[in-house]
Amino acid sequence: MEVWRRGGLEVWRRGGLERRMELLENEVELVGRLCERIERRGRVLDLGCGTGKLGIFLSEVLGGAVEVTGVDTELEKVKKARENSPSTNITFEVQSAEELAFADETFDAVVSLKALHEIAEPGKALREASRVLKDGGQVFVVDWVGGGGAASATTRKTNTNTNTNTNTNTKAKTQTRSGHARKYFTRQRLEELLLDAGFRGLKIEVNREGELMLAEARKTKIK
């Protein structure tokens, strides 16, 4: 697989087929690590999938090795995700992350991209994620860095797209990020939430810009 930047978007080619995946520059580093570390098997759940960006990226990059299911509470976003998906190994459903309709131990991995902070009860959502994960299953959470990191990051551009036509959008997104900063997790708080939900082997790392963090852990049954 070949991956490179074009017009501010992540572009990949495999088997002569080229697609553009709309990953922002501040997402590429951590999503790339996620793709390297996620086990290429079974079923993957995308919590708070929005319009399907992360789920579609995973289904395309990982190919037929995994089956991806994305859930979001907003019907319009789910409809858009279905429209955006070029793949047959991915589905999108309207569901609450805090009350998932799946049976226990359904998934091999759970992922989330900049969505957990938007959930009213993130601890409950992570406990649900643990419930639907198989024992030993992986969880990956990419989200904004809260606390001092978030305060300093709000002065940076959140969309570092090099396209000159995006200046207005960049300002708007920066303002939005500033307004939401109070909802972001510190590393310590995200660690507490994951540990309380039953995840172990926790690792948290921050991207070069200091804006986003990737938390990685596994479900371990507490005896």
mmCIF file of N, CA and C in Angstrom, residues 13-110:
data_model
loop_
_atom_site.group_PDB
_atom_site.id
_atom_site.type_symbol
_atom_site.label_atom_id
_atom_site.label_comp_id
_atom_site.label_asym_id
_atom_site.label_seq_id
_atom_site.Cartn_x
_atom_site.Cartn_y
_atom_site.Cartn_z
ATOM 1 N N ARG A 13 -3.007 4.207 -2.404
ATOM 2 C CA ARG A 13 -3.221 3.400 -3.601
ATOM 3 C C ARG A 13 -2.857 1.960 -3.285
ATOM 4 N N ARG A 14 -3.722 1.049 -3.686
ATOM 5 C CA ARG A 14 -3.432 -0.372 -3.535
ATOM 6 C C ARG A 14 -4.059 -1.082 -4.722
ATOM 7 N N GLY A 15 -3.292 -1.899 -5.390
ATOM 8 C CA GLY A 15 -3.804 -2.629 -6.535
ATOM 9 C C GLY A 15 -4.279 -1.721 -7.655
ATOM 10 N N GLY A 16 -3.632 -0.564 -7.818
ATOM 11 C CA GLY A 16 -3.985 0.356 -8.884
ATOM 12 C C GLY A 16 -5.182 1.228 -8.590
ATOM 13 N N LEU A 17 -5.821 1.049 -7.432
ATOM 14 C CA LEU A 17 -7.003 1.835 -7.078
ATOM 15 C C LEU A 17 -6.599 2.964 -6.142
ATOM 16 N N GLU A 18 -6.986 4.177 -6.481
ATOM 17 C CA GLU A 18 -6.620 5.333 -5.672
ATOM 18 C C GLU A 18 -7.852 5.915 -4.999
ATOM 19 N N ARG A 19 -7.729 6.246 -3.729
ATOM 20 C CA ARG A 19 -8.818 6.898 -3.000
ATOM 21 C C ARG A 19 -8.252 8.031 -2.167
ATOM 22 N N ARG A 20 -9.102 9.022 -1.900
ATOM 23 C CA ARG A 20 -8.713 10.115 -1.018
ATOM 24 C C ARG A 20 -9.443 9.938 0.301
ATOM 25 N N MET A 21 -8.707 9.910 1.375
ATOM 26 C CA MET A 21 -9.298 9.780 2.696
ATOM 27 C C MET A 21 -9.129 11.108 3.413
ATOM 28 N N GLU A 22 -10.199 11.697 3.856
ATOM 29 C CA GLU A 22 -10.153 13.054 4.378
ATOM 30 C C GLU A 22 -9.662 13.106 5.826
ATOM 31 N N LEU A 23 -8.428 12.674 6.016
ATOM 32 C CA LEU A 23 -7.803 12.800 7.326
ATOM 33 C C LEU A 23 -7.108 14.147 7.400
ATOM 34 N N LEU A 24 -7.392 14.916 8.454
ATOM 35 C CA LEU A 24 -6.668 16.154 8.656
ATOM 36 C C LEU A 24 -5.225 15.832 9.024
ATOM 37 N N GLU A 25 -4.338 16.783 8.786
ATOM 38 C CA GLU A 25 -2.921 16.521 9.027
ATOM 39 C C GLU A 25 -2.639 16.161 10.477
ATOM 40 N N ASN A 26 -3.390 16.755 11.410
ATOM 41 C CA ASN A 26 -3.118 16.434 12.812
ATOM 42 C C ASN A 26 -3.675 15.070 13.211
ATOM 43 N N GLU A 27 -4.416 14.420 12.312
ATOM 44 C CA GLU A 27 -4.950 13.081 12.577
ATOM 45 C C GLU A 27 -4.071 11.974 12.003
ATOM 46 N N VAL A 28 -3.327 12.307 10.944
ATOM 47 C CA VAL A 28 -2.628 11.285 10.166
ATOM 48 C C VAL A 28 -1.644 10.489 11.017
ATOM 49 N N GLU A 29 -0.861 11.174 11.851
ATOM 50 C CA GLU A 29 0.175 10.500 12.638
ATOM 51 C C GLU A 29 -0.411 9.418 13.543
ATOM 52 N N LEU A 30 -1.433 9.778 14.332
ATOM 53 C CA LEU A 30 -1.974 8.828 15.303
ATOM 54 C C LEU A 30 -2.849 7.770 14.647
ATOM 55 N N VAL A 31 -3.599 8.145 13.617
ATOM 56 C CA VAL A 31 -4.400 7.144 12.904
ATOM 57 C C VAL A 31 -3.472 6.153 12.202
ATOM 58 N N GLY A 32 -2.339 6.640 11.722
ATOM 59 C CA GLY A 32 -1.355 5.744 11.121
ATOM 60 C C GLY A 32 -0.847 4.715 12.121
ATOM 61 N N ARG A 33 -0.582 5.162 13.356
ATOM 62 C CA ARG A 33 -0.132 4.225 14.394
ATOM 63 C C ARG A 33 -1.234 3.223 14.729
ATOM 64 N N LEU A 34 -2.466 3.716 14.776
ATOM 65 C CA LEU A 34 -3.606 2.833 15.039
ATOM 66 C C LEU A 34 -3.659 1.726 13.985
ATOM 67 N N CYS A 35 -3.513 2.117 12.710
ATOM 68 C CA CYS A 35 -3.584 1.139 11.622
ATOM 69 C C CYS A 35 -2.459 0.113 11.714
ATOM 70 N N GLU A 36 -1.295 0.546 12.181
ATOM 71 C CA GLU A 36 -0.167 -0.372 12.313
ATOM 72 C C GLU A 36 -0.392 -1.390 13.428
ATOM 73 N N ARG A 37 -1.110 -0.986 14.480
ATOM 74 C CA ARG A 37 -1.203 -1.809 15.690
ATOM 75 C C ARG A 37 -2.479 -2.637 15.803
ATOM 76 N N ILE A 38 -3.526 -2.233 15.101
ATOM 77 C CA ILE A 38 -4.777 -2.971 15.224
ATOM 78 C C ILE A 38 -4.622 -4.342 14.569
ATOM 79 N N GLU A 39 -5.156 -5.348 15.203
ATOM 80 C CA GLU A 39 -5.045 -6.703 14.674
ATOM 81 C C GLU A 39 -5.987 -6.875 13.487
ATOM 82 N N ARG A 40 -5.474 -7.424 12.440
ATOM 83 C CA ARG A 40 -6.208 -7.529 11.181
ATOM 84 C C ARG A 40 -7.068 -8.787 11.153
ATOM 85 N N ARG A 41 -8.106 -8.750 11.952
ATOM 86 C CA ARG A 41 -9.012 -9.902 12.000
ATOM 87 C C ARG A 41 -10.325 -9.479 12.644
ATOM 88 N N GLY A 42 -11.377 -10.236 12.357
ATOM 89 C CA GLY A 42 -12.635 -10.099 13.075
ATOM 90 C C GLY A 42 -13.406 -8.822 12.810
ATOM 91 N N ARG A 43 -14.073 -8.351 13.860
ATOM 92 C CA ARG A 43 -14.992 -7.222 13.748
ATOM 93 C C ARG A 43 -14.480 -6.026 14.543
ATOM 94 N N VAL A 44 -14.643 -4.843 13.954
ATOM 95 C CA VAL A 44 -14.201 -3.591 14.570
ATOM 96 C C VAL A 44 -15.401 -2.675 14.728
ATOM 97 N N LEU A 45 -15.548 -2.064 15.903
ATOM 98 C CA LEU A 45 -16.623 -1.115 16.181
ATOM 99 C C LEU A 45 -16.046 0.289 16.234
ATOM 100 N N ASP A 46 -16.629 1.205 15.449
ATOM 101 C CA ASP A 46 -16.240 2.616 15.446
ATOM 102 C C ASP A 46 -17.272 3.403 16.242
ATOM 103 N N LEU A 47 -16.900 3.841 17.452
ATOM 104 C CA LEU A 47 -17.812 4.578 18.337
ATOM 105 C C LEU A 47 -17.858 6.050 17.964
ATOM 106 N N GLY A 48 -19.071 6.573 17.770
ATOM 107 C CA GLY A 48 -19.211 7.972 17.385
ATOM 108 C C GLY A 48 -18.631 8.198 16.005
ATOM 109 N N CYS A 49 -19.079 7.393 15.053
ATOM 110 C CA CYS A 49 -18.453 7.340 13.727
ATOM 111 C C CYS A 49 -18.647 8.594 12.895
ATOM 112 N N GLY A 50 -19.640 9.434 13.241
ATOM 113 C CA GLY A 50 -19.890 10.623 12.435
ATOM 114 C C GLY A 50 -20.219 10.256 11.007
ATOM 115 N N THR A 51 -19.550 10.909 10.062
ATOM 116 C CA THR A 51 -19.796 10.627 8.646
ATOM 117 C C THR A 51 -18.938 9.476 8.125
ATOM 118 N N GLY A 52 -18.295 8.753 9.035
ATOM 119 C CA GLY A 52 -17.652 7.500 8.659
ATOM 120 C C GLY A 52 -16.184 7.551 8.308
ATOM 121 N N LYS A 53 -15.536 8.687 8.566
ATOM 122 C CA LYS A 53 -14.153 8.856 8.113
ATOM 123 C C LYS A 53 -13.214 7.750 8.590
ATOM 124 N N LEU A 54 -13.148 7.521 9.891
ATOM 125 C CA LEU A 54 -12.212 6.529 10.419
ATOM 126 C C LEU A 54 -12.608 5.118 10.014
ATOM 127 N N GLY A 55 -13.887 4.781 10.129
ATOM 128 C CA GLY A 55 -14.333 3.441 9.779
ATOM 129 C C GLY A 55 -14.056 3.101 8.330
ATOM 130 N N ILE A 56 -14.314 4.061 7.437
ATOM 131 C CA ILE A 56 -14.065 3.842 6.013
ATOM 132 C C ILE A 56 -12.573 3.680 5.759
ATOM 133 N N PHE A 57 -11.773 4.523 6.408
ATOM 134 C CA PHE A 57 -10.322 4.416 6.250
ATOM 135 C C PHE A 57 -9.834 3.031 6.672
ATOM 136 N N LEU A 58 -10.308 2.560 7.825
ATOM 137 C CA LEU A 58 -9.881 1.244 8.305
ATOM 138 C C LEU A 58 -10.343 0.126 7.379
ATOM 139 N N SER A 59 -11.589 0.199 6.930
ATOM 140 C CA SER A 59 -12.104 -0.867 6.072
ATOM 141 C C SER A 59 -11.339 -0.940 4.759
ATOM 142 N N GLU A 60 -10.894 0.214 4.266
ATOM 143 C CA GLU A 60 -10.143 0.235 3.012
ATOM 144 C C GLU A 60 -8.699 -0.204 3.217
ATOM 145 N N VAL A 61 -8.049 0.340 4.254
ATOM 146 C CA VAL A 61 -6.642 0.028 4.490
ATOM 147 C C VAL A 61 -6.455 -1.431 4.912
ATOM 148 N N LEU A 62 -7.362 -1.923 5.764
ATOM 149 C CA LEU A 62 -7.241 -3.294 6.254
ATOM 150 C C LEU A 62 -7.886 -4.304 5.320
ATOM 151 N N GLY A 63 -8.653 -3.811 4.354
ATOM 152 C CA GLY A 63 -9.247 -4.684 3.353
ATOM 153 C C GLY A 63 -10.249 -5.663 3.932
ATOM 154 N N GLY A 64 -10.318 -6.842 3.347
ATOM 155 C CA GLY A 64 -11.296 -7.836 3.769
ATOM 156 C C GLY A 64 -10.946 -8.551 5.052
ATOM 157 N N ALA A 65 -9.841 -8.144 5.695
ATOM 158 C CA ALA A 65 -9.427 -8.822 6.926
ATOM 159 C C ALA A 65 -10.357 -8.522 8.086
ATOM 160 N N VAL A 66 -11.071 -7.396 8.024
ATOM 161 C CA VAL A 66 -11.956 -7.013 9.123
ATOM 162 C C VAL A 66 -13.317 -6.587 8.585
ATOM 163 N N GLU A 67 -14.297 -6.660 9.473
ATOM 164 C CA GLU A 67 -15.638 -6.140 9.194
ATOM 165 C C GLU A 67 -15.871 -4.985 10.162
ATOM 166 N N VAL A 68 -16.152 -3.799 9.636
ATOM 167 C CA VAL A 68 -16.275 -2.597 10.456
ATOM 168 C C VAL A 68 -17.738 -2.209 10.617
ATOM 169 N N THR A 69 -18.125 -1.869 11.845
ATOM 170 C CA THR A 69 -19.456 -1.341 12.140
ATOM 171 C C THR A 69 -19.291 0.015 12.809
ATOM 172 N N GLY A 70 -19.925 1.037 12.252
ATOM 173 C CA GLY A 70 -19.877 2.367 12.839
ATOM 174 C C GLY A 70 -21.214 2.726 13.452
ATOM 175 N N VAL A 71 -21.188 3.358 14.636
ATOM 176 C CA VAL A 71 -22.431 3.785 15.287
ATOM 177 C C VAL A 71 -22.342 5.263 15.646
ATOM 178 N N ASP A 72 -23.472 5.942 15.512
ATOM 179 C CA ASP A 72 -23.572 7.351 15.881
ATOM 180 C C ASP A 72 -25.033 7.643 16.206
ATOM 181 N N THR A 73 -25.258 8.649 17.045
ATOM 182 C CA THR A 73 -26.630 8.975 17.436
ATOM 183 C C THR A 73 -27.339 9.843 16.409
ATOM 184 N N GLU A 74 -26.592 10.462 15.493
ATOM 185 C CA GLU A 74 -27.191 11.404 14.547
ATOM 186 C C GLU A 74 -27.499 10.717 13.223
ATOM 187 N N LEU A 75 -28.781 10.645 12.897
ATOM 188 C CA LEU A 75 -29.232 9.946 11.693
ATOM 189 C C LEU A 75 -28.611 10.522 10.427
ATOM 190 N N GLU A 76 -28.548 11.846 10.321
ATOM 191 C CA GLU A 76 -28.026 12.466 9.110
ATOM 192 C C GLU A 76 -26.560 12.109 8.883
ATOM 193 N N LYS A 77 -25.800 12.038 9.963
ATOM 194 C CA LYS A 77 -24.395 11.651 9.829
ATOM 195 C C LYS A 77 -24.271 10.197 9.394
ATOM 196 N N VAL A 78 -25.116 9.343 9.935
ATOM 197 C CA VAL A 78 -25.090 7.932 9.548
ATOM 198 C C VAL A 78 -25.465 7.779 8.075
ATOM 199 N N LYS A 79 -26.463 8.535 7.630
ATOM 200 C CA LYS A 79 -26.840 8.498 6.211
ATOM 201 C C LYS A 79 -25.664 8.910 5.333
ATOM 202 N N LYS A 80 -24.972 9.968 5.750
ATOM 203 C CA LYS A 80 -23.818 10.449 4.984
ATOM 204 C C LYS A 80 -22.709 9.413 4.979
ATOM 205 N N ALA A 81 -22.504 8.755 6.115
ATOM 206 C CA ALA A 81 -21.480 7.713 6.191
ATOM 207 C C ALA A 81 -21.785 6.584 5.210
ATOM 208 N N ARG A 82 -23.047 6.208 5.128
ATOM 209 C CA ARG A 82 -23.437 5.151 4.191
ATOM 210 C C ARG A 82 -23.193 5.584 2.754
ATOM 211 N N GLU A 83 -23.460 6.856 2.462
ATOM 212 C CA GLU A 83 -23.214 7.378 1.117
ATOM 213 C C GLU A 83 -21.722 7.404 0.800
ATOM 214 N N ASN A 84 -20.915 7.719 1.803
ATOM 215 C CA ASN A 84 -19.474 7.846 1.600
ATOM 216 C C ASN A 84 -18.770 6.511 1.440
ATOM 217 N N SER A 85 -19.367 5.447 1.960
ATOM 218 C CA SER A 85 -18.668 4.170 2.020
ATOM 219 C C SER A 85 -18.620 3.472 0.663
ATOM 220 N N PRO A 86 -17.412 3.182 0.176
ATOM 221 C CA PRO A 86 -17.273 2.444 -1.080
ATOM 222 C C PRO A 86 -17.127 0.950 -0.846
ATOM 223 N N SER A 87 -17.183 0.534 0.406
ATOM 224 C CA SER A 87 -16.818 -0.832 0.768
ATOM 225 C C SER A 87 -18.029 -1.667 1.152
ATOM 226 N N THR A 88 -17.908 -2.965 0.965
ATOM 227 C CA THR A 88 -18.976 -3.889 1.351
ATOM 228 C C THR A 88 -18.732 -4.490 2.732
ATOM 229 N N ASN A 89 -17.555 -4.230 3.305
ATOM 230 C CA ASN A 89 -17.250 -4.820 4.613
ATOM 231 C C ASN A 89 -17.419 -3.803 5.738
ATOM 232 N N ILE A 90 -18.326 -2.828 5.538
ATOM 233 C CA ILE A 90 -18.581 -1.830 6.570
ATOM 234 C C ILE A 90 -20.059 -1.463 6.583
ATOM 235 N N THR A 91 -20.612 -1.320 7.785
ATOM 236 C CA THR A 91 -22.003 -0.906 7.951
ATOM 237 C C THR A 91 -22.061 0.216 8.977
ATOM 238 N N PHE A 92 -23.123 1.019 8.897
ATOM 239 C CA PHE A 92 -23.321 2.122 9.833
ATOM 240 C C PHE A 92 -24.720 2.047 10.418
ATOM 241 N N GLU A 93 -24.821 2.281 11.723
ATOM 242 C CA GLU A 93 -26.097 2.181 12.419
ATOM 243 C C GLU A 93 -26.296 3.366 13.352
ATOM 244 N N VAL A 94 -27.571 3.731 13.556
ATOM 245 C CA VAL A 94 -27.916 4.761 14.536
ATOM 246 C C VAL A 94 -28.050 4.082 15.891
ATOM 247 N N GLN A 95 -27.097 4.350 16.764
ATOM 248 C CA GLN A 95 -27.100 3.778 18.115
ATOM 249 C C GLN A 95 -26.417 4.742 19.068
ATOM 250 N N SER A 96 -26.779 4.635 20.335
ATOM 251 C CA SER A 96 -26.101 5.392 21.378
ATOM 252 C C SER A 96 -24.898 4.601 21.873
ATOM 253 N N ALA A 97 -23.762 5.261 21.978
ATOM 254 C CA ALA A 97 -22.563 4.598 22.491
ATOM 255 C C ALA A 97 -22.734 4.169 23.935
ATOM 256 N N GLU A 98 -23.671 4.811 24.646
ATOM 257 C CA GLU A 98 -23.894 4.487 26.053
ATOM 258 C C GLU A 98 -24.843 3.315 26.248
ATOM 259 N N GLU A 99 -25.541 2.913 25.179
ATOM 260 C CA GLU A 99 -26.470 1.780 25.249
ATOM 261 C C GLU A 99 -26.406 1.010 23.937
ATOM 262 N N LEU A 100 -25.338 0.299 23.731
ATOM 263 C CA LEU A 100 -25.147 -0.434 22.486
ATOM 264 C C LEU A 100 -26.075 -1.636 22.408
ATOM 265 N N ALA A 101 -26.566 -1.903 21.206
ATOM 266 C CA ALA A 101 -27.531 -2.987 21.006
ATOM 267 C C ALA A 101 -26.858 -4.321 20.682
ATOM 268 N N PHE A 102 -25.556 -4.384 20.791
ATOM 269 C CA PHE A 102 -24.828 -5.602 20.446
ATOM 270 C C PHE A 102 -24.708 -6.542 21.648
ATOM 271 N N ALA A 103 -24.577 -7.813 21.349
ATOM 272 C CA ALA A 103 -24.391 -8.815 22.400
ATOM 273 C C ALA A 103 -22.999 -8.695 23.012
ATOM 274 N N ASP A 104 -22.848 -9.262 24.195
ATOM 275 C CA ASP A 104 -21.541 -9.278 24.849
ATOM 276 C C ASP A 104 -20.507 -9.957 23.946
ATOM 277 N N GLU A 105 -19.286 -9.441 24.003
ATOM 278 C CA GLU A 105 -18.136 -10.046 23.318
ATOM 279 C C GLU A 105 -18.396 -10.260 21.826
ATOM 280 N N THR A 106 -18.886 -9.212 21.175
ATOM 281 C CA THR A 106 -19.158 -9.265 19.738
ATOM 282 C C THR A 106 -17.951 -8.853 18.906
ATOM 283 N N PHE A 107 -17.168 -7.898 19.398
ATOM 284 C CA PHE A 107 -16.125 -7.273 18.582
ATOM 285 C C PHE A 107 -14.717 -7.637 19.050
ATOM 286 N N ASP A 108 -13.789 -7.559 18.080
ATOM 287 C CA ASP A 108 -12.375 -7.804 18.367
ATOM 288 C C ASP A 108 -11.629 -6.512 18.686
ATOM 289 N N ALA A 109 -12.176 -5.380 18.257
ATOM 290 C CA ALA A 109 -11.546 -4.088 18.536
ATOM 291 C C ALA A 109 -12.609 -2.999 18.524
ATOM 292 N N VAL A 110 -12.363 -1.946 19.311
ATOM 293 C CA VAL A 110 -13.209 -0.750 19.321
ATOM 294 C C VAL A 110 -12.308 0.449 19.071
#
